[in-house]
mmCIF file of C-alpha atoms in Angstrom:
data_model
loop_
_atom_site.group_PDB
_atom_site.id
_atom_site.type_symbol
_atom_site.label_atom_id
_atom_site.label_comp_id
_atom_site.label_asym_id
_atom_site.label_seq_id
_atom_site.Cartn_x
_atom_site.Cartn_y
_atom_site.Cartn_z
ATOM 1 C CA ILE B 1 5.367 16.219 -16.085
ATOM 2 C CA VAL B 2 3.701 16.609 -12.717
ATOM 3 C CA GLU B 3 4.611 13.853 -10.295
ATOM 4 C CA PHE B 4 2.696 13.162 -7.080
ATOM 5 C CA SER B 5 5.142 11.249 -4.948
ATOM 6 C CA ASP B 6 6.180 10.120 -1.492
ATOM 7 C CA PHE B 7 9.849 10.218 -0.501
ATOM 8 C CA GLN B 8 9.559 6.869 1.315
ATOM 9 C CA CYS B 9 7.557 5.041 -1.351
ATOM 10 C CA PRO B 10 9.676 2.224 -2.810
ATOM 11 C CA PHE B 11 7.972 2.553 -6.213
ATOM 12 C CA CYS B 12 8.806 6.271 -6.243
ATOM 13 C CA GLY B 13 12.388 5.342 -5.462
ATOM 14 C CA ARG B 14 12.391 2.826 -8.301
ATOM 15 C CA PHE B 15 11.109 5.458 -10.755
ATOM 16 C CA HIS B 16 13.828 7.821 -9.600
ATOM 17 C CA LYS B 17 16.537 5.166 -9.951
ATOM 18 C CA ASP B 18 15.410 3.544 -13.200
ATOM 19 C CA THR B 19 13.675 6.258 -15.202
ATOM 20 C CA TYR B 20 13.922 9.827 -13.899
ATOM 21 C CA GLU B 21 17.531 10.612 -14.833
ATOM 22 C CA GLN B 22 17.186 8.992 -18.233
ATOM 23 C CA LEU B 23 14.108 11.126 -18.975
ATOM 24 C CA ARG B 24 15.852 14.302 -17.834
ATOM 25 C CA LYS B 25 18.865 13.503 -20.015
ATOM 26 C CA ASN B 26 17.017 12.367 -23.142
ATOM 27 C CA TYR B 27 14.385 15.108 -23.051
ATOM 28 C CA GLU B 28 16.529 17.972 -21.807
ATOM 29 C CA GLY B 29 14.956 21.271 -22.798
ATOM 30 C CA LYS B 30 11.733 19.549 -23.885
ATOM 31 C CA ILE B 31 10.112 18.624 -20.584
ATOM 32 C CA ARG B 32 9.726 20.195 -17.180
ATOM 33 C CA PHE B 33 9.325 18.177 -13.978
ATOM 34 C CA VAL B 34 7.088 19.402 -11.199
ATOM 35 C CA TYR B 35 7.243 17.427 -7.968
ATOM 36 C CA ARG B 36 4.158 17.470 -5.746
ATOM 37 C CA ASP B 37 4.187 15.887 -2.317
ATOM 38 C CA PHE B 38 1.753 13.059 -1.632
ATOM 39 C CA PRO B 39 2.987 11.451 1.595
ATOM 40 C CA ILE B 40 1.010 8.358 2.507
ATOM 41 C CA LEU B 41 1.516 8.538 6.252
ATOM 42 C CA SER B 42 -0.242 5.264 7.003
ATOM 43 C CA LEU B 43 2.511 3.480 5.063
ATOM 44 C CA HIS B 44 5.393 5.944 5.321
ATOM 45 C CA PRO B 45 5.356 7.831 8.624
ATOM 46 C CA TYR B 46 8.486 9.872 7.817
ATOM 47 C CA ALA B 47 7.432 10.975 4.343
ATOM 48 C CA GLU B 48 5.931 14.260 5.477
ATOM 49 C CA VAL B 49 8.987 15.388 7.446
ATOM 50 C CA SER B 50 11.148 14.373 4.477
ATOM 51 C CA ALA B 51 8.968 16.547 2.238
ATOM 52 C CA GLN B 52 9.320 19.419 4.700
ATOM 53 C CA ALA B 53 13.092 18.947 4.695
ATOM 54 C CA ALA B 54 13.171 19.118 0.885
ATOM 55 C CA ASP B 55 11.152 22.342 0.985
ATOM 56 C CA CYS B 56 13.572 23.732 3.568
ATOM 57 C CA ALA B 57 16.492 22.788 1.301
ATOM 58 C CA ASN B 58 14.698 24.722 -1.435
ATOM 59 C CA GLU B 59 15.007 27.865 0.682
ATOM 60 C CA GLN B 60 18.751 27.530 0.133
ATOM 61 C CA GLY B 61 18.468 26.684 -3.569
ATOM 62 C CA LYS B 62 19.061 22.941 -3.219
ATOM 63 C CA TYR B 63 15.625 21.372 -3.661
ATOM 64 C CA TRP B 64 16.441 18.979 -6.483
ATOM 65 C CA GLU B 65 19.736 17.906 -4.957
ATOM 66 C CA TYR B 66 17.973 17.160 -1.656
ATOM 67 C CA HIS B 67 15.122 15.433 -3.510
ATOM 68 C CA ASP B 68 17.670 13.175 -5.208
ATOM 69 C CA LEU B 69 19.376 12.307 -1.900
ATOM 70 C CA LEU B 70 16.052 11.396 -0.281
ATOM 71 C CA LEU B 71 14.976 9.128 -3.120
ATOM 72 C CA SER B 72 18.405 7.518 -3.411
ATOM 73 C CA ASN B 73 18.600 6.830 0.334
ATOM 74 C CA GLN B 74 15.091 5.825 1.318
ATOM 75 C CA ASP B 75 16.325 3.869 4.326
ATOM 76 C CA LYS B 76 17.619 7.121 5.843
ATOM 77 C CA TYR B 77 14.769 9.283 7.095
ATOM 78 C CA LEU B 78 15.465 10.024 10.754
ATOM 79 C CA PRO B 79 16.118 13.643 11.809
ATOM 80 C CA THR B 80 19.859 12.980 11.981
ATOM 81 C CA ASP B 81 19.780 11.595 8.436
ATOM 82 C CA LEU B 82 17.905 14.646 7.165
ATOM 83 C CA THR B 83 20.463 16.911 8.834
ATOM 84 C CA ASN B 84 23.318 14.861 7.363
ATOM 85 C CA PHE B 85 21.861 15.331 3.872
ATOM 86 C CA ALA B 86 21.729 19.078 4.480
ATOM 87 C CA SER B 87 25.360 18.967 5.574
ATOM 88 C CA GLN B 88 26.350 16.993 2.439
ATOM 89 C CA LEU B 89 24.837 19.803 0.367
ATOM 90 C CA ASN B 90 26.610 22.495 2.408
ATOM 91 C CA LEU B 91 23.343 24.002 3.590
ATOM 92 C CA ASP B 92 23.246 26.371 6.542
ATOM 93 C CA GLY B 93 22.520 23.750 9.196
ATOM 94 C CA THR B 94 20.955 26.096 11.728
ATOM 95 C CA ALA B 95 18.585 27.635 9.186
ATOM 96 C CA PHE B 96 17.718 24.191 7.835
ATOM 97 C CA THR B 97 17.031 22.667 11.266
ATOM 98 C CA THR B 98 14.985 25.691 12.337
ATOM 99 C CA CYS B 99 12.949 25.475 9.152
ATOM 100 C CA VAL B 100 12.232 21.742 9.477
ATOM 101 C CA SER B 101 11.321 21.944 13.171
ATOM 102 C CA SER B 102 9.022 24.926 12.542
ATOM 103 C CA GLY B 103 6.720 22.864 10.308
ATOM 104 C CA ARG B 104 6.268 25.878 8.054
ATOM 105 C CA TYR B 105 5.660 23.715 4.972
ATOM 106 C CA LYS B 106 3.010 21.423 6.478
ATOM 107 C CA GLN B 107 0.186 23.416 4.894
ATOM 108 C CA GLU B 108 1.857 23.417 1.485
ATOM 109 C CA ILE B 109 2.266 19.645 1.665
ATOM 110 C CA ALA B 110 -1.372 19.245 2.769
ATOM 111 C CA LYS B 111 -2.394 21.376 -0.239
ATOM 112 C CA ASP B 112 -0.432 19.081 -2.570
ATOM 113 C CA VAL B 113 -2.241 16.066 -1.111
ATOM 114 C CA GLN B 114 -5.606 17.805 -1.435
ATOM 115 C CA ASP B 115 -4.868 18.773 -5.046
ATOM 116 C CA GLY B 116 -3.734 15.225 -5.821
ATOM 117 C CA GLU B 117 -6.908 13.770 -4.373
ATOM 118 C CA SER B 118 -8.998 16.202 -6.427
ATOM 119 C CA TYR B 119 -7.193 14.912 -9.565
ATOM 120 C CA GLY B 120 -7.912 11.309 -8.593
ATOM 121 C CA VAL B 121 -4.516 10.394 -7.166
ATOM 122 C CA THR B 122 -4.854 7.438 -4.805
ATOM 123 C CA GLY B 123 -1.287 6.126 -4.747
ATOM 124 C CA THR B 124 2.272 6.984 -5.568
ATOM 125 C CA PRO B 125 3.855 7.643 -7.862
ATOM 126 C CA THR B 126 1.194 9.161 -10.082
ATOM 127 C CA PHE B 127 2.216 11.333 -13.019
ATOM 128 C CA PHE B 128 0.395 13.730 -15.286
ATOM 129 C CA ILE B 129 2.019 14.305 -18.652
ATOM 130 C CA ASN B 130 0.276 17.338 -20.084
ATOM 131 C CA GLY B 131 -2.738 16.296 -18.041
ATOM 132 C CA GLN B 132 -2.691 12.634 -19.091
ATOM 133 C CA ALA B 133 -2.458 10.356 -16.053
ATOM 134 C CA LEU B 134 0.218 7.696 -15.823
ATOM 135 C CA VAL B 135 0.155 5.625 -12.648
ATOM 136 C CA GLY B 136 3.053 3.717 -11.150
ATOM 137 C CA ALA B 137 6.770 3.332 -11.695
ATOM 138 C CA GLN B 138 6.367 2.413 -15.337
ATOM 139 C CA PRO B 139 9.359 1.508 -17.506
ATOM 140 C CA TYR B 140 11.196 4.225 -19.395
ATOM 141 C CA ALA B 141 9.587 3.163 -22.699
ATOM 142 C CA VAL B 142 6.089 3.884 -21.362
ATOM 143 C CA PHE B 143 7.099 7.406 -20.340
ATOM 144 C CA ALA B 144 8.963 8.005 -23.591
ATOM 145 C CA SER B 145 5.914 6.963 -25.596
ATOM 146 C CA ALA B 146 3.616 9.275 -23.626
ATOM 147 C CA ILE B 147 6.066 12.187 -23.861
ATOM 148 C CA ASP B 148 6.688 11.656 -27.579
ATOM 149 C CA SER B 149 2.938 11.598 -28.166
ATOM 150 C CA GLU B 150 2.500 14.896 -26.323
ATOM 151 C CA LEU B 151 5.473 16.480 -28.080
ATOM 152 C CA ALA B 152 4.060 15.401 -31.453
ATOM 153 C CA LYS B 153 0.790 17.160 -30.596
ATOM 154 C CA ILE B 154 2.658 20.340 -29.789
ATOM 155 C CA ASN B 155 4.701 20.159 -32.998
ATOM 156 C CA THR B 156 1.563 19.435 -35.038
ATOM 157 C CA ASP B 157 -0.232 22.381 -33.469
ATOM 158 C CA GLU B 158 2.711 24.674 -34.245
ATOM 159 C CA SER B 159 2.949 23.487 -37.847
ATOM 160 C CA THR B 160 -0.702 24.322 -38.517
ATOM 161 C CA LEU B 161 -0.380 27.911 -37.356
ATOM 162 C CA VAL B 162 -0.981 30.393 -40.119
ATOM 163 C CA PRO B 163 1.451 33.331 -40.132
ATOM 164 C CA ARG B 164 -0.126 36.759 -39.986
#
C-alpha cells in the first residue's frame, strides 16, 4: 500500500486514527505500507517541515514512531513541537535539529510530490493498493475489501503455477 499523504491533513489524520493501525494488525505479514510525502502547502504550511522532521527521525531509526506522533498530534507542528517529539523518542537532539534545519530532505519530498502528480494524485490521502487507486480516508471495510481482492489475485496466481 503506497500512501501519498500530508502530515497536517485532517483526513490523513483520520485515516491514521481510524484505519491504519487496524490494517497493520489484521494484515500483519501480508501488506507493506510505503509512505510518500505530498504536502499541500497552500492548505498546510507546516507539512513540508514535518515531513523533513520525519525523514530526519528516520536517520536514527525512528521514522514510523515519528510518523505516528505527527499524525496523532496534528495541532503540534511548530519547531519546538517537532523537537519535543524527537525528545520523546530519545533521538539525538543536536543531530535531529541540524538535519531539519539543513533542509536536506526537501528534494526527496519534492520528488514524492512530483511522482504523486504523475500518478494523478491531486489530494490527500491517496492510496495505491497494488497499483489500484483509493482516494480519501475511506472506512476500514473499503480498504479490507481492496486488500482482500488483491490478496486473492496473488493466491490465485500462485495456485495456477505448474511445478517444474
